[in-house]
GROMACS .gro file of C-alpha atoms in nm:
model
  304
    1UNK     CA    1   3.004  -2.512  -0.013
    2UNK     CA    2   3.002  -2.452   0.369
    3UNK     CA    3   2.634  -2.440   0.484
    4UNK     CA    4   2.609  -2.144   0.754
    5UNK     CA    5   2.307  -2.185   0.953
    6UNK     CA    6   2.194  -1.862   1.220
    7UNK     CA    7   1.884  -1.887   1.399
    8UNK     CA    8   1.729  -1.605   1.637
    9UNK     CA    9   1.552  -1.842   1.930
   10UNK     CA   10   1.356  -1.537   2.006
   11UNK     CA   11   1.198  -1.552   1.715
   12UNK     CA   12   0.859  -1.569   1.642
   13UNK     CA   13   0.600  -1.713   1.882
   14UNK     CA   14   0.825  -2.006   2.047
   15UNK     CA   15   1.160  -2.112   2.072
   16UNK     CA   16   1.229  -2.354   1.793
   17UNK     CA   17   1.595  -2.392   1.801
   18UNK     CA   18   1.591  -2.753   1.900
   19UNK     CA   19   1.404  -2.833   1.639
   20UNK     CA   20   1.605  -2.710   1.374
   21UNK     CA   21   1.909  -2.800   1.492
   22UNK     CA   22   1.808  -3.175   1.503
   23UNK     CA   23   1.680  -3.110   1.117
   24UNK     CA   24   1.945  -2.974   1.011
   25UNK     CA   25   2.171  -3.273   1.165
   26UNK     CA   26   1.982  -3.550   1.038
   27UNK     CA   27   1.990  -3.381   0.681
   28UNK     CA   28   2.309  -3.361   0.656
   29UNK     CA   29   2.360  -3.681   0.766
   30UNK     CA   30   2.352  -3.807   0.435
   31UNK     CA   31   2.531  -3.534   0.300
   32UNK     CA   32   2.870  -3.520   0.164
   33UNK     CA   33   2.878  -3.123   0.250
   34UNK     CA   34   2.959  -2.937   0.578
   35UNK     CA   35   2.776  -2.707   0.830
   36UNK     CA   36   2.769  -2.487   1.090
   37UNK     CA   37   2.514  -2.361   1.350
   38UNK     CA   38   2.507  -2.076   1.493
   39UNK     CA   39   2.277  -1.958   1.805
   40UNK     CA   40   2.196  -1.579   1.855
   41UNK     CA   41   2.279  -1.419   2.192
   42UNK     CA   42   2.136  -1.085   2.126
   43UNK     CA   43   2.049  -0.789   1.917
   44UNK     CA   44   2.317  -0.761   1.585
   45UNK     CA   45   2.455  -1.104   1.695
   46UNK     CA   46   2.372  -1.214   1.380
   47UNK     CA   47   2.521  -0.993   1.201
   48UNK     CA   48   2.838  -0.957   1.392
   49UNK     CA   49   2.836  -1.363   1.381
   50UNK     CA   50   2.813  -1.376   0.981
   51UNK     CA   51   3.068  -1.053   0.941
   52UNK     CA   52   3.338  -1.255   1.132
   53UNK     CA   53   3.257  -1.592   1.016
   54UNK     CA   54   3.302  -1.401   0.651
   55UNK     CA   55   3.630  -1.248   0.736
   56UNK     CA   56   3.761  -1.557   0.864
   57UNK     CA   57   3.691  -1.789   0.583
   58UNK     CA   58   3.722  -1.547   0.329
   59UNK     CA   59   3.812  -1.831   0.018
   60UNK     CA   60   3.538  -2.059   0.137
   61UNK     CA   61   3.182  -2.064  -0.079
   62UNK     CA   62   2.971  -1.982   0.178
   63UNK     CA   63   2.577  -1.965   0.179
   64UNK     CA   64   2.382  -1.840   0.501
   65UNK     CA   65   2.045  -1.935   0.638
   66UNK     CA   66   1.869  -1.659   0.842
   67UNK     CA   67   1.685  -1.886   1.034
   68UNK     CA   68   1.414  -1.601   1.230
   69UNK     CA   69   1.211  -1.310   1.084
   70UNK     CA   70   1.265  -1.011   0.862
   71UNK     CA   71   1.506  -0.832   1.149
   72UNK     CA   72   1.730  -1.141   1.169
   73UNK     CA   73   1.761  -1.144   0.780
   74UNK     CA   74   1.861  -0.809   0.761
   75UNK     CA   75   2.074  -0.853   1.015
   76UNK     CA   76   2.251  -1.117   0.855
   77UNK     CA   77   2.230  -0.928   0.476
   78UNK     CA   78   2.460  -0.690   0.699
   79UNK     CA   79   2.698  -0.861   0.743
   80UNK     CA   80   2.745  -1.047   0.470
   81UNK     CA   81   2.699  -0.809   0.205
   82UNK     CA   82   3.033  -0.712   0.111
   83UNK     CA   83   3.179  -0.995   0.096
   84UNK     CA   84   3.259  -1.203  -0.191
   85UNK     CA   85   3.173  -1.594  -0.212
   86UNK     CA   86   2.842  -1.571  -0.010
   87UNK     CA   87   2.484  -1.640  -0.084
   88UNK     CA   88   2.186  -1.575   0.153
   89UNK     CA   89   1.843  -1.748   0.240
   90UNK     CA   90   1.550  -1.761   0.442
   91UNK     CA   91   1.378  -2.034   0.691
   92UNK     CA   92   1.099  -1.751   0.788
   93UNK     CA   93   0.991  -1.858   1.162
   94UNK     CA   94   0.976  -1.513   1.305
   95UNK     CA   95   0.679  -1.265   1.340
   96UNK     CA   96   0.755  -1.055   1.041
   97UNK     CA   97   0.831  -1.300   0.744
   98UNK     CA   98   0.747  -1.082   0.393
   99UNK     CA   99   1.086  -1.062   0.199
  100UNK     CA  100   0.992  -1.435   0.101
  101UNK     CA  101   0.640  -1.333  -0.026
  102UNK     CA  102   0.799  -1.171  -0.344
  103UNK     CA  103   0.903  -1.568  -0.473
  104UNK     CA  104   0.617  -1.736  -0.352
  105UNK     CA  105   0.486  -1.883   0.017
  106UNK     CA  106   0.576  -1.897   0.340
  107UNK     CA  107   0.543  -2.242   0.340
  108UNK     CA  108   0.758  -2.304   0.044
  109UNK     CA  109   1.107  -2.196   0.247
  110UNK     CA  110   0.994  -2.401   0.562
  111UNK     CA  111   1.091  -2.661   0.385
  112UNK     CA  112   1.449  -2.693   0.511
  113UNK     CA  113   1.542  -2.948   0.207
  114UNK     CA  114   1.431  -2.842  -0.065
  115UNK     CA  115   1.621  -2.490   0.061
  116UNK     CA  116   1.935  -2.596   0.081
  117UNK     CA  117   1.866  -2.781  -0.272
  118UNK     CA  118   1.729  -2.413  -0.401
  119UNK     CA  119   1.902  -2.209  -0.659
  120UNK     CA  120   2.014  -1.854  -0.584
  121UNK     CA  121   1.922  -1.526  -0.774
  122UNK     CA  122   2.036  -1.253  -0.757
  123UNK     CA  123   1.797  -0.970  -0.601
  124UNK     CA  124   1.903  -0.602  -0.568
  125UNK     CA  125   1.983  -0.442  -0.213
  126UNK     CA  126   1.854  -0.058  -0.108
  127UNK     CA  127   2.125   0.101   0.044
  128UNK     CA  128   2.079   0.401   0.284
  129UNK     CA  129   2.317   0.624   0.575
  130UNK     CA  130   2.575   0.300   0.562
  131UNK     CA  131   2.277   0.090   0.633
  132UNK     CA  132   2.145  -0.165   0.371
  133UNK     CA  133   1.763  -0.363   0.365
  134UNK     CA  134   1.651  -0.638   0.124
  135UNK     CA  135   1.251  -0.552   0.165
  136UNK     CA  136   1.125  -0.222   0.229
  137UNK     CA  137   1.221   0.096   0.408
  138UNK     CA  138   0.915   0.324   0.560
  139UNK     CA  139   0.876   0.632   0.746
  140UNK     CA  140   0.608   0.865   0.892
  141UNK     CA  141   0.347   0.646   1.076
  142UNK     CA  142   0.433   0.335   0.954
  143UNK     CA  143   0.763   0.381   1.120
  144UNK     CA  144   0.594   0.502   1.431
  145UNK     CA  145   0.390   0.224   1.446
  146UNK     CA  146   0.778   0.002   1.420
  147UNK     CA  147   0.913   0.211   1.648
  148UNK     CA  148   0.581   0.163   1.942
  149UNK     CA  149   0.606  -0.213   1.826
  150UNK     CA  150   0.931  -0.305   1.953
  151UNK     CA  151   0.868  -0.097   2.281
  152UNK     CA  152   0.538  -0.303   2.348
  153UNK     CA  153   0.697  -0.647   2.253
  154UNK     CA  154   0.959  -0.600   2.544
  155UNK     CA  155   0.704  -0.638   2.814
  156UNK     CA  156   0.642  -0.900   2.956
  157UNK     CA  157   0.384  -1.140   2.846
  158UNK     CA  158   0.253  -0.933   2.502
  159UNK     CA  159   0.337  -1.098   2.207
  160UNK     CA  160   0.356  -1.015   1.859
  161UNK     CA  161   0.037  -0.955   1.738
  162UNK     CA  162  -0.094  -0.805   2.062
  163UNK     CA  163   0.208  -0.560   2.080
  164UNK     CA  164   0.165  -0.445   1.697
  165UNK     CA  165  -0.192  -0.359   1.798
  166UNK     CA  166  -0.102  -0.127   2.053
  167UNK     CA  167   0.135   0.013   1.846
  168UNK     CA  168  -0.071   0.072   1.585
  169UNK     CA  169  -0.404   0.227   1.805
  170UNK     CA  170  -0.086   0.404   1.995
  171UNK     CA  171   0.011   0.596   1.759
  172UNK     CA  172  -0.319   0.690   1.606
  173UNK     CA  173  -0.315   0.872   1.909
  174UNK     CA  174  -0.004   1.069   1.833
  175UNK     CA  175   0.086   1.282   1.562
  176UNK     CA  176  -0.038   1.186   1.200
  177UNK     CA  177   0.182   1.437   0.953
  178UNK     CA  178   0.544   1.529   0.947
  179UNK     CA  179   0.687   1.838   0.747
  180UNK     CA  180   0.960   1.662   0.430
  181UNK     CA  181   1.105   1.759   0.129
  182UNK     CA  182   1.142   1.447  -0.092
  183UNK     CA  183   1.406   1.457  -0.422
  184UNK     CA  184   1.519   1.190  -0.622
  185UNK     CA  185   1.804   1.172  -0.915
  186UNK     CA  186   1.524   1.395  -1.086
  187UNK     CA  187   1.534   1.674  -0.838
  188UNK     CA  188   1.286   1.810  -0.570
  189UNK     CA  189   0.950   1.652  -0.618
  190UNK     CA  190   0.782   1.708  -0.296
  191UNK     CA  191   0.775   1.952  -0.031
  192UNK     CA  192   0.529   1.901   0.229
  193UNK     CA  193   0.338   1.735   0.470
  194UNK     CA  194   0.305   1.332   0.435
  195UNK     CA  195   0.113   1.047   0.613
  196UNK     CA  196   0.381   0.790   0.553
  197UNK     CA  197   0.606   0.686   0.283
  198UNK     CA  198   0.776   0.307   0.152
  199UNK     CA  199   1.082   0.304   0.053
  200UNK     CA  200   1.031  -0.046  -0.197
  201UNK     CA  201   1.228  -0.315  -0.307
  202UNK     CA  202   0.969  -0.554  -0.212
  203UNK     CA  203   0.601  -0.617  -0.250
  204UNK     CA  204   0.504  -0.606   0.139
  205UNK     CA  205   0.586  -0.549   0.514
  206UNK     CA  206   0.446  -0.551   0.807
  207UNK     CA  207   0.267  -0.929   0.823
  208UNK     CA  208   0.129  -0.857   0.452
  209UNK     CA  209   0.047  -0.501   0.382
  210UNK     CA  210   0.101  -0.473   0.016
  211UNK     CA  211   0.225  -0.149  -0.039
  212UNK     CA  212   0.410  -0.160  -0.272
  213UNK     CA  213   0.232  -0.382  -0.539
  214UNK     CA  214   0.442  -0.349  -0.874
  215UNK     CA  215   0.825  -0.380  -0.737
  216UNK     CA  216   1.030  -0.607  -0.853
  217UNK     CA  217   1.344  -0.727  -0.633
  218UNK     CA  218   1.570  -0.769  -0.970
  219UNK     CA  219   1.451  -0.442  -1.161
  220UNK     CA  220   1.708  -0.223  -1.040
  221UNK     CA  221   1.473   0.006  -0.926
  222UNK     CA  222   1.334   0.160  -0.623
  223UNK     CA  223   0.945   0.170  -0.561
  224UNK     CA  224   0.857   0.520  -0.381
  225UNK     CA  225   0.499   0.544  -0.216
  226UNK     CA  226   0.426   0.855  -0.063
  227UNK     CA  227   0.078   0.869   0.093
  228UNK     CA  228   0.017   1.244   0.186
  229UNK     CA  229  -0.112   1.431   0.491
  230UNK     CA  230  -0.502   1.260   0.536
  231UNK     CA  231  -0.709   1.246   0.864
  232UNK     CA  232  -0.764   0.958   1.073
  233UNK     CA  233  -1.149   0.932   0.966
  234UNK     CA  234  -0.943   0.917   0.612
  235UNK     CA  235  -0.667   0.677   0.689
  236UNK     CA  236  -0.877   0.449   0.840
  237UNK     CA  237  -1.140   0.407   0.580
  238UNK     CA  238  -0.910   0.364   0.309
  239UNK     CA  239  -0.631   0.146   0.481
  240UNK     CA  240  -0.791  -0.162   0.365
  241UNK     CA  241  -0.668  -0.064   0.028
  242UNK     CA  242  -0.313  -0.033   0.150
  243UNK     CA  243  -0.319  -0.368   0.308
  244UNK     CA  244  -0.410  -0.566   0.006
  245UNK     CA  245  -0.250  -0.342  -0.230
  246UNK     CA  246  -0.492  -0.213  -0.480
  247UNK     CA  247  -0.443   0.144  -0.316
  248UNK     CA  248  -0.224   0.250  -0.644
  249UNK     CA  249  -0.537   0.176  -0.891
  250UNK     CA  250  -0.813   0.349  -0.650
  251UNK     CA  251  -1.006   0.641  -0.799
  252UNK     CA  252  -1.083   0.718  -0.442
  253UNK     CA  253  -0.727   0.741  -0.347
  254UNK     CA  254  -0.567   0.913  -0.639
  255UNK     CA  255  -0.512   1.281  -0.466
  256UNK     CA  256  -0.377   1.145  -0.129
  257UNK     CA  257  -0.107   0.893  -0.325
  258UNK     CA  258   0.201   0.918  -0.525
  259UNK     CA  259   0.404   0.626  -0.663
  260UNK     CA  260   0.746   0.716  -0.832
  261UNK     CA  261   1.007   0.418  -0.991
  262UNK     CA  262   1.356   0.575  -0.889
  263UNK     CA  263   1.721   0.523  -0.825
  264UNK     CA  264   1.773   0.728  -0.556
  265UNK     CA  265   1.564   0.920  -0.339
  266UNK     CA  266   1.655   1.180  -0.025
  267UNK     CA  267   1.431   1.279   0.240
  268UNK     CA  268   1.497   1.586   0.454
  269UNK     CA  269   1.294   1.660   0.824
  270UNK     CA  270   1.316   1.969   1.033
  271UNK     CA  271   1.211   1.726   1.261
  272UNK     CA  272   1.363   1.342   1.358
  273UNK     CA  273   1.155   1.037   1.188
  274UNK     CA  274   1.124   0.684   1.264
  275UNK     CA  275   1.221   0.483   1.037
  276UNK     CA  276   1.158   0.118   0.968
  277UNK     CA  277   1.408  -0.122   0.764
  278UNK     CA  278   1.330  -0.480   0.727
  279UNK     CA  279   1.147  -0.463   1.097
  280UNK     CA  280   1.478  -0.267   1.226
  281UNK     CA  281   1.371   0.112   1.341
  282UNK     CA  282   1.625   0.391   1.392
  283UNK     CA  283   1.508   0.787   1.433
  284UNK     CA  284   1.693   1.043   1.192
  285UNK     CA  285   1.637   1.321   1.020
  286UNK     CA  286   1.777   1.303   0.696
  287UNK     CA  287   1.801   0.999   0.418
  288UNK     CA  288   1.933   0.893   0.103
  289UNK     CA  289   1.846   0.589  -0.045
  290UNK     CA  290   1.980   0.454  -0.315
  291UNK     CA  291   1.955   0.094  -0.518
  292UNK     CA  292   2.210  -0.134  -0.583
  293UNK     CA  293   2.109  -0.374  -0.826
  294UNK     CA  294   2.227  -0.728  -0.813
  295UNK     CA  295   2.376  -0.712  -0.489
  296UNK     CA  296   2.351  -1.024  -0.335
  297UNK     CA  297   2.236  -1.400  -0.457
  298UNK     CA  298   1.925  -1.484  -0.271
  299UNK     CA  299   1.873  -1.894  -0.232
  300UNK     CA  300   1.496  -1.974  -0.352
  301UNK     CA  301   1.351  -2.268  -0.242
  302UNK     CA  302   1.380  -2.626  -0.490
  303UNK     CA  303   1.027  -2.694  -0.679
  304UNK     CA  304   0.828  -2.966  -0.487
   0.00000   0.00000   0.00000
């Protein structure tokens, strides 16, 4: 098996590419298998890196390390998803690392060897307008707040956690509510104004806001949260609840939430929406979503 290893060097906080690559060579040092390491230049490098490196080596067993944050694993997932032969893992050192939280901690895939001694399983993909994510999809403010966060981080000298704070207080200032119509393979359940909805395959996003506390990444299903139309006095008194994910069990919350297990779900928008995929934003607006179970073989981490 040909280890594949990308890594994003904007990832994250610092630059940590030396450091891997000199882990990575003095593993495999005493390793009868082969590598390969692979530097990103730029946005959808990584993907356009593992799509070639697929098509090129297209009998080889192949398993790729997204070596960055939730963006650089999608990326990768992208291009490697429909190909045969390939298996896909995680060293989380970016500033959004929450696909990894549904198998157990961070900490657990920083460890380089017991990764590449892990096991994979096979996790289900959400696919959606040609486009596919591992984690979670969201829309409304949520996406907003994506879409204001990668603006921020491209100035000069704010980081991650200080640009996702102006994003977020930035678009509390802007508007709160768009206008949908929301169906799944059920028909038309929704027609009206929303706060925000998650599109779930995983638990959480954004740096650990649990939103989406019961999916499961194997159950072939798609977790739909829908928080309606609420005021800001409102969304800020009860987003505590989101964050840690007990927002689905609170009396309090009951009117303002729906949560819906589904296959497929469409959204429709007189007007265009940001939405957020694995950290990845893109404005549209209309979607359909749909779940395709047991996609792709997802490398977890060996036991200590």
């Amino acid at each position: 098996m040909k280890h594949v290893f990308i890594i994003n060097p904007k990832a994250g906080a610092r630059d940590i590419s030396e450091y891997l690559i000199n882990t990575i060579k003095n593993i495999f040092s005493n390793r009868q298998e082969d590598y390969h390491i692979h530097i990103t230049t730029g946005e959808n490098d990584a993907r356009d890196f593992a799509k070639i490196y697929c098509l090129d080596h297209p009998n080889e067993h192949k398993r790729f390390y997204s070596c960055g944050g939730d963006g650089t694993l999608n990326e990768v997932l992208n291009g490697i998803v429909e190909f045969d032969n390939v298996s896909l893992t995680a060293y989380p050192c970016g500033s959004g690392n929450d696909f990894v939280k549904n198998f157990g901690e961070i900490e657990d895939f920083l460890n380089l060897e017991n990764l590449i001694d892990g096991s994979p399983q096979k996790v289900d993909v959400i696919e959606f307008n040609g486009r596919y994510a591992l984690n979670i999809c969201n829309l409304g403010f949520d996406g907003e707040v994506a879409y204001n966060f990668n603006k921020f981080k491209r100035i000069r000298n704010i980081k991650g956690k200080t640009a996702y704070i102006l994003a977020v207080v930035y678009s509390l200032f802007s508007k709160m509510s768009h206008k949908v119509q929301i169906s799944t393979e059920d028909g038309v359940f929704y027609d009206g104004k929303i706060l925000l909805a998650a599109i779930a395959n995983g638990i959480c996003y954004g740096g650990g806001f649990y939103c989406a506390p019961l999916a499961k990444v194997d159950d072939g299903l798609i977790d739909l949260i829908v928080v309606k139309k609420v005021s800001r006095f409102t969304f800020i008194k009860f987003v505590k609840y989101y964050k840690r994910g007990v927002h689905l069990e609170h009396p309090k919350l009951a009117k303002y939430i729906i949560h819906k297990k589904c296959k497929q779900v469409n959204f429709v928008s007189q007007k265009e929406l940001s939405v957020s995929f694995d950290g990845e934003v893109i404005k549209t607006n209309k979607l359909n979503f749909s779940i395709i179970p047991n996609k792709i073989a997802f490398v977890i981490p060996k036991a200590k």
